[in-house]
Every structure is written in C-alpha cells, then in structure tokens.
mmCIF file of C-alpha atoms in Angstrom:
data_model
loop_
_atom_site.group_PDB
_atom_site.id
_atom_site.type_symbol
_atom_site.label_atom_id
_atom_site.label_comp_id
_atom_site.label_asym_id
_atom_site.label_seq_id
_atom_site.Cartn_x
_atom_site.Cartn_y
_atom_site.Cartn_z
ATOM 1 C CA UNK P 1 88.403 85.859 39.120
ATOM 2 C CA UNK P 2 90.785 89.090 37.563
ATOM 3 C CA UNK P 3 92.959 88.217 34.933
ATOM 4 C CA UNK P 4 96.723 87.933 37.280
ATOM 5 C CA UNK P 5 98.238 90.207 34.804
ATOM 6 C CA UNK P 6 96.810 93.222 31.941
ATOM 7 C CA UNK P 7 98.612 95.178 30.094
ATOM 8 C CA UNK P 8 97.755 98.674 29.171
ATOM 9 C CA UNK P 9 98.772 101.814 27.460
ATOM 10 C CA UNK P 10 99.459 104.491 29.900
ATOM 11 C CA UNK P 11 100.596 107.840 28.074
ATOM 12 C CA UNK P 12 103.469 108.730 25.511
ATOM 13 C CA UNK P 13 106.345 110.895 26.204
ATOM 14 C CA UNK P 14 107.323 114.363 25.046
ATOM 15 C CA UNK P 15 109.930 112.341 22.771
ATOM 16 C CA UNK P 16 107.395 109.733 21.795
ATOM 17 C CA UNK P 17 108.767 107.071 23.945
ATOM 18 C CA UNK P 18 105.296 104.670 25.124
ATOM 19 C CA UNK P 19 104.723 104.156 28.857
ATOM 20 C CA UNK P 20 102.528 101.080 29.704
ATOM 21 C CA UNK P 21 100.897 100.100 32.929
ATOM 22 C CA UNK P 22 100.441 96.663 34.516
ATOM 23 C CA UNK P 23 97.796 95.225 36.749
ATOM 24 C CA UNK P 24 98.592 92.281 39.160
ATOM 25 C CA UNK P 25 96.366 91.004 40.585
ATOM 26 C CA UNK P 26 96.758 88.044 43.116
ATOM 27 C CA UNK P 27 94.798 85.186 44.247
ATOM 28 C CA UNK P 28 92.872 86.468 47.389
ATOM 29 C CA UNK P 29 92.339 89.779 45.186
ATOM 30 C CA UNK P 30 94.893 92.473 45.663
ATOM 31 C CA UNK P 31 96.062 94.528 42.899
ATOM 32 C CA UNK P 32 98.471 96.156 42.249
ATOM 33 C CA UNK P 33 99.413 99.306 39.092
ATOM 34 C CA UNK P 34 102.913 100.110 37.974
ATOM 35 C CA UNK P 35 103.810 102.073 35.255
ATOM 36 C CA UNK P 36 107.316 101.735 33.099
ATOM 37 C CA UNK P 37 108.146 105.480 34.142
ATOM 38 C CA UNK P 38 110.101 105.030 36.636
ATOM 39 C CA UNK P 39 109.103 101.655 37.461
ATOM 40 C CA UNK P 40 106.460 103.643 39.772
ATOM 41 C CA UNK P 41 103.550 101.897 41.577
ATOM 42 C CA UNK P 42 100.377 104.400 40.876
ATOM 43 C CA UNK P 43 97.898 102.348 43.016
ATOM 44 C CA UNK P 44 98.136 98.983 45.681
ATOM 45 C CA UNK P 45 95.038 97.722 46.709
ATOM 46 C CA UNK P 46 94.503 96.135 49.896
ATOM 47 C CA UNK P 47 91.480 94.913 51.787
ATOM 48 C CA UNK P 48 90.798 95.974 55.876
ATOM 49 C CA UNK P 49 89.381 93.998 58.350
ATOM 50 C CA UNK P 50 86.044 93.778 56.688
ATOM 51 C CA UNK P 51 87.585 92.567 53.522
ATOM 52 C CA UNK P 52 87.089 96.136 51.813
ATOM 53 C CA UNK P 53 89.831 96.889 49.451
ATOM 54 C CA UNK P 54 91.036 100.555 49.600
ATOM 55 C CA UNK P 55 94.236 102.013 47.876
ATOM 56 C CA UNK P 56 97.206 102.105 50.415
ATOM 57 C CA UNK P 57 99.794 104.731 48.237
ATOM 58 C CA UNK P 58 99.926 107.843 46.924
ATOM 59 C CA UNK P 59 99.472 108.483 43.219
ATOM 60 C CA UNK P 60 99.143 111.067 40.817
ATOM 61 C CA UNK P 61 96.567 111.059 38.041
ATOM 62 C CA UNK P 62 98.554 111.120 34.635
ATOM 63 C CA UNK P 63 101.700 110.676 33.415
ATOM 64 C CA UNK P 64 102.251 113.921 32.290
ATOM 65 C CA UNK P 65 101.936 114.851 36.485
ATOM 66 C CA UNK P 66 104.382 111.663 37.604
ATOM 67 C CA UNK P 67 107.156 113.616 34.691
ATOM 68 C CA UNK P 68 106.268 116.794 36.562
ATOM 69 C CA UNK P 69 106.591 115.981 40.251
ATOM 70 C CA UNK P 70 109.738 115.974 42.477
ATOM 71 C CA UNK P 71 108.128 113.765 44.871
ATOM 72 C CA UNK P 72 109.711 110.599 43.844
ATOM 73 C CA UNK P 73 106.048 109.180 43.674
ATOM 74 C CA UNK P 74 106.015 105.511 44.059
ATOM 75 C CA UNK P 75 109.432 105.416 42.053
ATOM 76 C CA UNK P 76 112.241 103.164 41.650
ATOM 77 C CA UNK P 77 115.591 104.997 42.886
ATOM 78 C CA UNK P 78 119.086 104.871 41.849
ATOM 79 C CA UNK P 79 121.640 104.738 40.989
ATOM 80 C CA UNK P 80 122.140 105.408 44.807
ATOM 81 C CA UNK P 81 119.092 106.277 47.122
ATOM 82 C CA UNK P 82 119.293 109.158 49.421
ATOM 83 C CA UNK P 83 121.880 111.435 49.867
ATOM 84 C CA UNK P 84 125.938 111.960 49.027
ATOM 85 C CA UNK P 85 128.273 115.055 50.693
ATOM 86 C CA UNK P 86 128.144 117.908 48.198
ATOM 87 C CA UNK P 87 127.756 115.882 45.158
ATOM 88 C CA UNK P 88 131.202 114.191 45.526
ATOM 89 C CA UNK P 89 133.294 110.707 46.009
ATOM 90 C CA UNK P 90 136.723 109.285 45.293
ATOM 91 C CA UNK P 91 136.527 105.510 44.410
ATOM 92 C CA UNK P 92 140.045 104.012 43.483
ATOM 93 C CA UNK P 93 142.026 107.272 43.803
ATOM 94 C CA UNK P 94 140.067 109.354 41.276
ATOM 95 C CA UNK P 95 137.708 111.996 42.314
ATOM 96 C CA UNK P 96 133.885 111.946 40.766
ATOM 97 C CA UNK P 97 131.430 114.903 40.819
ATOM 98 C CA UNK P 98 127.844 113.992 40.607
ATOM 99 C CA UNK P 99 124.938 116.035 39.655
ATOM 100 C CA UNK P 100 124.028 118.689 42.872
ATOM 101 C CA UNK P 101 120.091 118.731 42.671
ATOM 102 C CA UNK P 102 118.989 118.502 46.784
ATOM 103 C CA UNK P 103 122.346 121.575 47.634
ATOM 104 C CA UNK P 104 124.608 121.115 48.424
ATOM 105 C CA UNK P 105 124.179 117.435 47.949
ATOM 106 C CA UNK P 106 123.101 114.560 45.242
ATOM 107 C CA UNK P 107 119.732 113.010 46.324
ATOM 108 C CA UNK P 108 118.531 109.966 45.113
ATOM 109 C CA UNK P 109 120.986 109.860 42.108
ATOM 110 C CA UNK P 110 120.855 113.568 40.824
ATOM 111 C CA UNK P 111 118.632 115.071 38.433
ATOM 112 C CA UNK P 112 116.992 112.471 36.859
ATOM 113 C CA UNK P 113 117.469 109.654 38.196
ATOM 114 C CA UNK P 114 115.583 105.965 37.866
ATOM 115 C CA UNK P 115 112.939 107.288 39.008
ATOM 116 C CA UNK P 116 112.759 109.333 35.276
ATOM 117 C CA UNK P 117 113.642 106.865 33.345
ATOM 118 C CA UNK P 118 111.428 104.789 30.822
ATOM 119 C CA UNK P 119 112.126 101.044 31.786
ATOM 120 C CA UNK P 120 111.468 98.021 29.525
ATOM 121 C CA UNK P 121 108.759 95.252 31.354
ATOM 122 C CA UNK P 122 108.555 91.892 31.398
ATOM 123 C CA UNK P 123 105.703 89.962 32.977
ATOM 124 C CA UNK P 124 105.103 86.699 34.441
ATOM 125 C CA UNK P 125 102.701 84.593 35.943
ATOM 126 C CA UNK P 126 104.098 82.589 38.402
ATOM 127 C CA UNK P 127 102.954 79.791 40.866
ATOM 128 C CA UNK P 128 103.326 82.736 43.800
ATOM 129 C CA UNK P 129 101.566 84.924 41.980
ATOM 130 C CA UNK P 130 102.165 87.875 39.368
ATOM 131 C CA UNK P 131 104.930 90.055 38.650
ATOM 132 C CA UNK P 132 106.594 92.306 36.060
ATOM 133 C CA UNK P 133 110.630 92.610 36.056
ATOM 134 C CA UNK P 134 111.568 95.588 34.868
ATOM 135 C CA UNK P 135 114.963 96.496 33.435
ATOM 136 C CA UNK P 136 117.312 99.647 32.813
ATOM 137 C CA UNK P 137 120.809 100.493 31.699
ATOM 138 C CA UNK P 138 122.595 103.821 32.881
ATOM 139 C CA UNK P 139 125.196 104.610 30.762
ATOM 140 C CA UNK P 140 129.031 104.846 31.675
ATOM 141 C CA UNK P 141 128.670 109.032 32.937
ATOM 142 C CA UNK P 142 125.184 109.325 33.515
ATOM 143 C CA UNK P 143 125.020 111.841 36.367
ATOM 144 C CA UNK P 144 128.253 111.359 36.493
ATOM 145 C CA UNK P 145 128.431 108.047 38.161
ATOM 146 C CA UNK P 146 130.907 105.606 36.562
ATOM 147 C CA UNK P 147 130.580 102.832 34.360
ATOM 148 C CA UNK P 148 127.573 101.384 32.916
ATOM 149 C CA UNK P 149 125.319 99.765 35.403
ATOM 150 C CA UNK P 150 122.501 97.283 34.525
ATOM 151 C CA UNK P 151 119.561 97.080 36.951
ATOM 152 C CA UNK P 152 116.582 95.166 37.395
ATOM 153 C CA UNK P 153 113.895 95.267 39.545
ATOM 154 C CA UNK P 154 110.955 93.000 40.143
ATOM 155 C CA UNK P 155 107.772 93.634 41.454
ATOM 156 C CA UNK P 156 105.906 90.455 42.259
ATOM 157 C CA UNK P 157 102.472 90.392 44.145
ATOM 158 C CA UNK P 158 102.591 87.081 46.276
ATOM 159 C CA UNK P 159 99.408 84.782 46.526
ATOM 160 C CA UNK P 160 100.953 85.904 50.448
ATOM 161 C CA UNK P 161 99.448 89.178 50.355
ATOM 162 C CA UNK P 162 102.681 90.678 49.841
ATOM 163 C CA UNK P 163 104.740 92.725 47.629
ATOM 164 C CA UNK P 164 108.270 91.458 46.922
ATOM 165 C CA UNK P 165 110.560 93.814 45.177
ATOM 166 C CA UNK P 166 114.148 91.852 44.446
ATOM 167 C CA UNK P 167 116.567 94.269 43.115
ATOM 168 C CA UNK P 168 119.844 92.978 40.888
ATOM 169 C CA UNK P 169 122.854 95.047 39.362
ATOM 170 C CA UNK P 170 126.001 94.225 37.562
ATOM 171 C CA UNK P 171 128.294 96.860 36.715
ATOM 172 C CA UNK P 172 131.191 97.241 34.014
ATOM 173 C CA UNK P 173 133.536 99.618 35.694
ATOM 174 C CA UNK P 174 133.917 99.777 39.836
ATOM 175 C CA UNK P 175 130.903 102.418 40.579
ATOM 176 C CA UNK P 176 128.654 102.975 44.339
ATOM 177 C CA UNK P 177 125.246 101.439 43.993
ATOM 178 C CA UNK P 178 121.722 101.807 46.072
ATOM 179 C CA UNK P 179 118.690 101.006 45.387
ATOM 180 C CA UNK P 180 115.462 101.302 46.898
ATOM 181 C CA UNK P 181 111.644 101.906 46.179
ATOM 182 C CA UNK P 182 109.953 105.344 47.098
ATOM 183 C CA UNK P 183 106.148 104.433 47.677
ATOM 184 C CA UNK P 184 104.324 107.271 50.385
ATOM 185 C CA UNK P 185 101.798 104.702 52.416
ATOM 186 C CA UNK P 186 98.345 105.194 54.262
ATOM 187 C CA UNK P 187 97.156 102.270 55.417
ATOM 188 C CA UNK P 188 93.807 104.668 55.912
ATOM 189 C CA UNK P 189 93.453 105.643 52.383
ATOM 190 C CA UNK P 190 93.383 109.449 53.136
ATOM 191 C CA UNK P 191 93.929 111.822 56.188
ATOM 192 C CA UNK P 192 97.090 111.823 57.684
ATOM 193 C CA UNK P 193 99.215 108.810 58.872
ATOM 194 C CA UNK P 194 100.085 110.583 62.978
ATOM 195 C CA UNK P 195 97.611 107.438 63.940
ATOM 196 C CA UNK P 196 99.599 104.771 62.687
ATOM 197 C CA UNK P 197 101.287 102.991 64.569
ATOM 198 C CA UNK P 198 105.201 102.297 64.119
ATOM 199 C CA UNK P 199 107.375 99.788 65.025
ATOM 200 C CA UNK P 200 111.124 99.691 64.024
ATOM 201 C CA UNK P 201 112.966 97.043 64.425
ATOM 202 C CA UNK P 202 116.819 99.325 65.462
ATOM 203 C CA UNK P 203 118.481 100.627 68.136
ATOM 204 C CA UNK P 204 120.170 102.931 66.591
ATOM 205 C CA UNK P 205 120.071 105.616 63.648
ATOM 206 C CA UNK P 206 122.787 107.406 61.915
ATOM 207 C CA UNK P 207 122.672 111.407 62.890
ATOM 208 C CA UNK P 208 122.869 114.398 60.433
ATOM 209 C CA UNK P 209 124.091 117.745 60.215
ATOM 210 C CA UNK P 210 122.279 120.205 59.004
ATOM 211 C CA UNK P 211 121.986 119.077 55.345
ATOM 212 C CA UNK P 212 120.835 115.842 56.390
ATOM 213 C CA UNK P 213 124.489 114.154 55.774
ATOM 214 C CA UNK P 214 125.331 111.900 58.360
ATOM 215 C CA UNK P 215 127.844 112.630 60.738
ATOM 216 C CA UNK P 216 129.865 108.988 60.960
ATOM 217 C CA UNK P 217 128.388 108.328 64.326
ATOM 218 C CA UNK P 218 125.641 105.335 65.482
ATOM 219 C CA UNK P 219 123.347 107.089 68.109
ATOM 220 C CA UNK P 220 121.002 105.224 70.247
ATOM 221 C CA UNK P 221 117.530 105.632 69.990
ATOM 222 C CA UNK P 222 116.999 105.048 73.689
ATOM 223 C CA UNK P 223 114.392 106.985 75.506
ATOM 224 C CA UNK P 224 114.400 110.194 72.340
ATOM 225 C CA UNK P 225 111.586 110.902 69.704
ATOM 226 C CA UNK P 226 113.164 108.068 67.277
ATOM 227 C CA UNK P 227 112.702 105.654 69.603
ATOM 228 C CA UNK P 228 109.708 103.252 67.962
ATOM 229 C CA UNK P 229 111.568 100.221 69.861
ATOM 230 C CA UNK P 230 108.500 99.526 70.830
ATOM 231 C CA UNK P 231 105.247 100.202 68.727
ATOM 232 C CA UNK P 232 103.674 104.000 69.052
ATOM 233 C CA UNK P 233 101.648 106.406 66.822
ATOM 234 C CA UNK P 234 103.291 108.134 64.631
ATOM 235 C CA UNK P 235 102.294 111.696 65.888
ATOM 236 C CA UNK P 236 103.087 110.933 69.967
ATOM 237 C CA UNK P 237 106.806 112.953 69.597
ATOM 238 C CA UNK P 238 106.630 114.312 66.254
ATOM 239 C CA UNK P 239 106.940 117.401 67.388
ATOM 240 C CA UNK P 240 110.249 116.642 69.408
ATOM 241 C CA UNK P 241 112.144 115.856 66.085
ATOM 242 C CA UNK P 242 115.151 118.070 66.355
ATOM 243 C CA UNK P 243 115.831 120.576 63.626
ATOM 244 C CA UNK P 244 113.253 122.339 61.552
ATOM 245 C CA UNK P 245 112.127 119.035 59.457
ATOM 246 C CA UNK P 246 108.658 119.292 60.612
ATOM 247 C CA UNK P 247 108.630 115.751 61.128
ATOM 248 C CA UNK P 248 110.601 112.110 60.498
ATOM 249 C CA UNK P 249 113.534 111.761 57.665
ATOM 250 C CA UNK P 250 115.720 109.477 59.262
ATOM 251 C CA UNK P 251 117.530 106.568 58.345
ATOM 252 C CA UNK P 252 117.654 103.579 61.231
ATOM 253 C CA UNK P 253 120.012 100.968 61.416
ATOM 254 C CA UNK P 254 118.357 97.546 61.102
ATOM 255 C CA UNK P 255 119.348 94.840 63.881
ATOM 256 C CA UNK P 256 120.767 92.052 62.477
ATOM 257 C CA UNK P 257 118.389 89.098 62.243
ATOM 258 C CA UNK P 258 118.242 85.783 60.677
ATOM 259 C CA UNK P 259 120.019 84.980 57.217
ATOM 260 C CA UNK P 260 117.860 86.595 54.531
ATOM 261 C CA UNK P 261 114.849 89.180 54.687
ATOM 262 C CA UNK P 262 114.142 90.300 57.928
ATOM 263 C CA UNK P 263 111.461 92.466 59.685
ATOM 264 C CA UNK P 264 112.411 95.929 59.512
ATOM 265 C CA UNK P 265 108.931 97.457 60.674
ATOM 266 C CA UNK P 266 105.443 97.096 61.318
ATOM 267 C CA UNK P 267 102.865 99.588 60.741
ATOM 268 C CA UNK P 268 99.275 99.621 61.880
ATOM 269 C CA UNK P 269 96.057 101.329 61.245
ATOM 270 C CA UNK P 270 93.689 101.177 63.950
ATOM 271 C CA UNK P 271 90.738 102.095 61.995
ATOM 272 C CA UNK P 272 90.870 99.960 59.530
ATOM 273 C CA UNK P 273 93.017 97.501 61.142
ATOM 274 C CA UNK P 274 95.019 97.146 58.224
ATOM 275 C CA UNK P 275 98.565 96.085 59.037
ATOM 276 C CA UNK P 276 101.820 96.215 56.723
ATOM 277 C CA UNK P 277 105.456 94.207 58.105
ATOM 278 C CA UNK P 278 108.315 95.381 55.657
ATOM 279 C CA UNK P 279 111.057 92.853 55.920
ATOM 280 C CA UNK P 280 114.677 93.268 54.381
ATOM 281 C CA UNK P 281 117.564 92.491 53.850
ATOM 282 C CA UNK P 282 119.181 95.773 53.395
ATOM 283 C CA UNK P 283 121.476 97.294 56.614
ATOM 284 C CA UNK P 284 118.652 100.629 56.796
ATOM 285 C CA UNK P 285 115.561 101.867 56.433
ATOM 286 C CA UNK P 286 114.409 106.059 56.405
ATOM 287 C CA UNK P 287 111.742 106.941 57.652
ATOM 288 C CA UNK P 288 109.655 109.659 55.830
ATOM 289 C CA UNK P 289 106.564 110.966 57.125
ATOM 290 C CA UNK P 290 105.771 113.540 53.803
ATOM 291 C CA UNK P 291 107.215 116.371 55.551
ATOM 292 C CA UNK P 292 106.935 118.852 52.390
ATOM 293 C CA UNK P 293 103.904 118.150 51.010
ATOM 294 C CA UNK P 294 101.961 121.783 51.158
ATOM 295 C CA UNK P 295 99.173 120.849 49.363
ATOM 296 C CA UNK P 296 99.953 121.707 46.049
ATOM 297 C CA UNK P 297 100.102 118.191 45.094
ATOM 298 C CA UNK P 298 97.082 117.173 44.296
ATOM 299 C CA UNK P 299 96.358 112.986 44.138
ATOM 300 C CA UNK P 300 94.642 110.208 41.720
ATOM 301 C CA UNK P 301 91.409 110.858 43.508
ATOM 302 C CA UNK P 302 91.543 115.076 43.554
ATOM 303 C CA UNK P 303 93.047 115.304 47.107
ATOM 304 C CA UNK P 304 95.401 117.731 47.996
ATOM 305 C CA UNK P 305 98.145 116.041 49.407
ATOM 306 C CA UNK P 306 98.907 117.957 52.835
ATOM 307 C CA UNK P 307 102.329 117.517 55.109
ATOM 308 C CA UNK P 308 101.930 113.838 56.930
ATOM 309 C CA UNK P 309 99.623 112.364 54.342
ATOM 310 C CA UNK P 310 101.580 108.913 54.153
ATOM 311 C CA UNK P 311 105.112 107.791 55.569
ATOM 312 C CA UNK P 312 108.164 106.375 52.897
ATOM 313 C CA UNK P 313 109.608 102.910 54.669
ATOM 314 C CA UNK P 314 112.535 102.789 52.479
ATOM 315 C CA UNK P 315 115.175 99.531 52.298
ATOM 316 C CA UNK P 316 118.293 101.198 51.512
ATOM 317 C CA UNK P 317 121.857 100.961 52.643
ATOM 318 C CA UNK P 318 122.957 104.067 54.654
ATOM 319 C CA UNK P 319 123.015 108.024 53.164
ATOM 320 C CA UNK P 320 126.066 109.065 52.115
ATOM 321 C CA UNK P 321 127.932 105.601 52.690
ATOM 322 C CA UNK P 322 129.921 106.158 49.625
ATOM 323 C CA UNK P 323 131.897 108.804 51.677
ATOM 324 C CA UNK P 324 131.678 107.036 55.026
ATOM 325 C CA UNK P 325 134.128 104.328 55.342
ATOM 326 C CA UNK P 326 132.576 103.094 58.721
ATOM 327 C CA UNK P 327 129.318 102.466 57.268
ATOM 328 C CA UNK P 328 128.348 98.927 54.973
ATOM 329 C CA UNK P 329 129.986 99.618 51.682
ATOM 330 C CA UNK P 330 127.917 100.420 48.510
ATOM 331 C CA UNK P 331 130.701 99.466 45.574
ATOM 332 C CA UNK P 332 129.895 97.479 43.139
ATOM 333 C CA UNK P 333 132.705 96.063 41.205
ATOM 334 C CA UNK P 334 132.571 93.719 37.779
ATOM 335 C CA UNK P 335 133.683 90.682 39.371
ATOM 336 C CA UNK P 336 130.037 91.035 41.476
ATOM 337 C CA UNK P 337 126.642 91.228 41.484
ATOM 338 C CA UNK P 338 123.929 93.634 43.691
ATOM 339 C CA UNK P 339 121.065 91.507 44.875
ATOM 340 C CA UNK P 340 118.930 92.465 47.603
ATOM 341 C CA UNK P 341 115.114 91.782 48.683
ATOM 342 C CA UNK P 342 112.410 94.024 50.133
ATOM 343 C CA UNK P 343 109.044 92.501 51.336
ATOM 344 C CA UNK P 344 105.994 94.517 51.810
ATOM 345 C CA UNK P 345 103.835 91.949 53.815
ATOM 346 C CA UNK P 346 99.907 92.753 54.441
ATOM 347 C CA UNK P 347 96.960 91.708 56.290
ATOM 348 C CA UNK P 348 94.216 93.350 58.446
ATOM 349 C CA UNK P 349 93.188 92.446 62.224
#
C-alpha cells in the first residue's frame, strides 16, 4: 500500500523561496498532488468503472509554467474569488480601490492573488485519510484590500473517495472575503468535456452585463440554455449562451438544502462512467467550461489545451457581492471567523 502522505521538492523561485509538493494518497488508492504555489492541485487521480485510475484535472508541467500562466490552474483564490465593479468598494464609509487586472474589473483578487502566493504546509494523517493544511497571511494593503487577513485551507483526501477542502479566515481590520478553489475537471482525462453530463442543483443564476458584473437581479433558469435542472450534456445548448463567451461562465444560485454541505452538482462521464457530486456550503457555484483556452497552453502530458477541455465547479459566494447589497454578504469583521466547506465526492458506475 502507498505511503498516505510524501513530501517532495518541487522547484525554487526566482527569489529563492522553495516550493514542495505533496502526495495523498487514500485508502482505496486515489492520489492526489498539490504544490505550496498557490496551494494548486497539479494532478487527482481517480479510478473509472473498471477500477483504472486516470488524472481528472488540468496541470501544467513545471513550476516555472504554473508562475507563468493566467489560468488560475488548480489554484487557491482570494482574497475574493471572481469579480468586483471596476476595481472598487466602500466598506464603513471609506472608499477602497483594488488592483484592475480582468478591465475594468478586479478578478479573483487582482494581480497576484493566492493563487501566486508561496503558502506554508502542514500535513496530517488522519483516521479519514490524508491531508495537508496550508496557510497564508495577506498583509494590511495587499491589492489594496484592507487589513491583514489570515487564511487557511485544507485539502484532505477522504478514505470516502472524496476531496474536502475547508477554508478558515480571521481578519484584523473589517475587509470582504471569498474564497474558492480553481481546479479545470475531465472526468475523461483528455478531449473535451461537451459529453459530460451536468446537473445543478439552482433555479436561478445571477445575470451580467457585459463585463460579466452582475446586474442585482435573480433570473430563473427555467426552460433557457442554463437550465441543467435536470441532468444534460454539457454541449446540448452551448451554443445558445448569450453574449460572445463561447460557452458557460456563470455563477448559479444554490437552493438551500439541509444544515451543512450540500449537493451543488453532479457531473458524469459516460465513457468512463466516472462520476463527481460537489457538495457545499457556499450560497454559489460558476460554472466554467475553459472558454479561452486556444491551445497555447500546453498540459503535464504535452497536450494542447483547446477551448472546452475541462469545466471549473467553483464554491464561491456571489461576483461582485461586495457592491451588491441584495446578495449574501462577504465582510469579514474581527469579532468573526470565515469557515466554509467544499466536497468533491467521486465514484464510477
């Protein structure tokens, strides 16, 4: 049987900063890389119905490429995921400008972001199974988000075949927090993922103008091309998206369930038959199908990465919440603490 957890040097940094890797690996034999770079998963092996494992996300082949990229490969993201209205808030009467790097908006915390950071690890073998927590402090400024803010993250591989990532923050000064994880999926291991089938568990979404900023409004999904009520490949009304997106980058309110984590989607892969539930206890999810990749990305195994080559399922609360009073609130204040819990549940069928 694999060691649960090893430990390995992964590359140095132009300022001589180490990056190490860690392999989980669980009792029934999944494993699972992640890198202190961004606290980025490079590789998640799962087994289809014939028990074959194959590599279900997108990865790069050196750390030198994951400092290059703009993909947000398999990244943590913070200090809030997705997007704010021209790189601007007000929080307790005083105006903030953040760093504009998606214009005329701030996406996925500006510039650099968690997802280009160098995070300390910590790993543990625990009765469920492996996991390393991994931990980061953004300074009071950075980007220009207030206060300093101390995350963790960890990424546990459950003896359930799943992938638990439980997210904590505590903040010094009042500041807007959101966190999520940015792995691309294919349950296939290559091709595209318009045969998958999708199920999302809303009945509504929260439309965009034409920089992707929602407008305020909950739209039903009733009956249109975001309707995956019910479960349906990917590709069947792709090409009915409205705009020029050239595919899915929506976010989709979550219905309410039970106290806790909840199912937020299924996927499945009819070839393989390998099937992934993400459950959550976050208010949204966006769906991203890998609308830009062109091919000049080019993956772990010497792919080309072309557009549709894996979808992003990412727990988050709403874009753009911090300027959207209606929506669940994303401020953190000292007297609190951010938890939350995404589940990335697997099996084959």
């Amino acid at each position: 049987m694999a060691t649960p957890i090893q430990r390995t040097d992964y590359g140095t940094m132009p300022d001589g900063t180490a990056v190490e890797q860690y392999t989980l690996t669980n009792a029934n034999g999944l494993t699972c890389r992640v890198i202190t770079f961004g606290a980025s998963i490079t590789e998640l092996h799962v087994p289809d119905r014939t028990g074959r494992m194959g590599d279900v996300v997108l990865g790069l082949r050196s750390l030198e490429e994951y400092a290059a990229q703009r993909s947000y490969m398999g990244c943590a993201i913070g200090r809030f995921a997705n997007r704010i209205a021209r790189g601007r808030f007000t929080l307790d009467g005083r105006a903030y400008a953040i760093a504009v790097n998606d214009p005329p908006n701030t996406l996925h915390g500006g510039t650099a972001g968690f997802g280009r950071a160098v995070w300390k690890a910590r790993a543990a073998e625990t009765p469920d199974g492996p996991s390393v927590e991994f931990s980061h402090v953004s300074p009071d400024g950075d980007e220009g988000f207030p206060g300093e803010l101390r995350v963790r993250m960890t990424y546990a591989l459950t003896n359930a075949d799943e992938l638990r990532i439980d997210y904590e923050a505590q903040a010094d000064r009042a500041t807007p927090v959101n966190l999520t994880h940015h792995s691309y999926f294919n349950l296939a291991c290559g091709g595209n993922i318009l045969g998958h089938v999708l199920r999302i568990n809303a009945r509504r979404y929260t439309p965009v103008d034409a920089t992707l900023i929602p407008t305020g409004a909950l739209a039903e999904v009733a009956g249109g091309p975001l309707d995956f009520t019910e479960a349906k490949p990917v590709g069947r009304d792709i090409g009915r998206v409205p705009g020029n997106m050239n595919g899915y980058d929506h976010n989709f309110v979550i219905d309410a369930g039970a106290k806790g984590p909840a199912v937020a989607a299924w996927v499945h892969e009819p070839a393989s038959g390998r099937t992934m539930e993400v459950l959550t206890d976050e208010p949204g999810m966006q769906l991203f199908t890998g609308n830009h990749f062109d091919g000049t990305l080019v993956g772990k195994g010497g792919e080309s990465y072309l557009r549709h080559a894996a979808l992003g399922l990412e727990t988050q609360h709403f874009p753009d919440s911090v300027n959207q009073p209606g929506f669940p609130t994303t401020l953190l204040r000292p007297s609190g603490t951010f938890r939350s819990t995404t589940l990335y549940r697997f099996s084959a069928r």
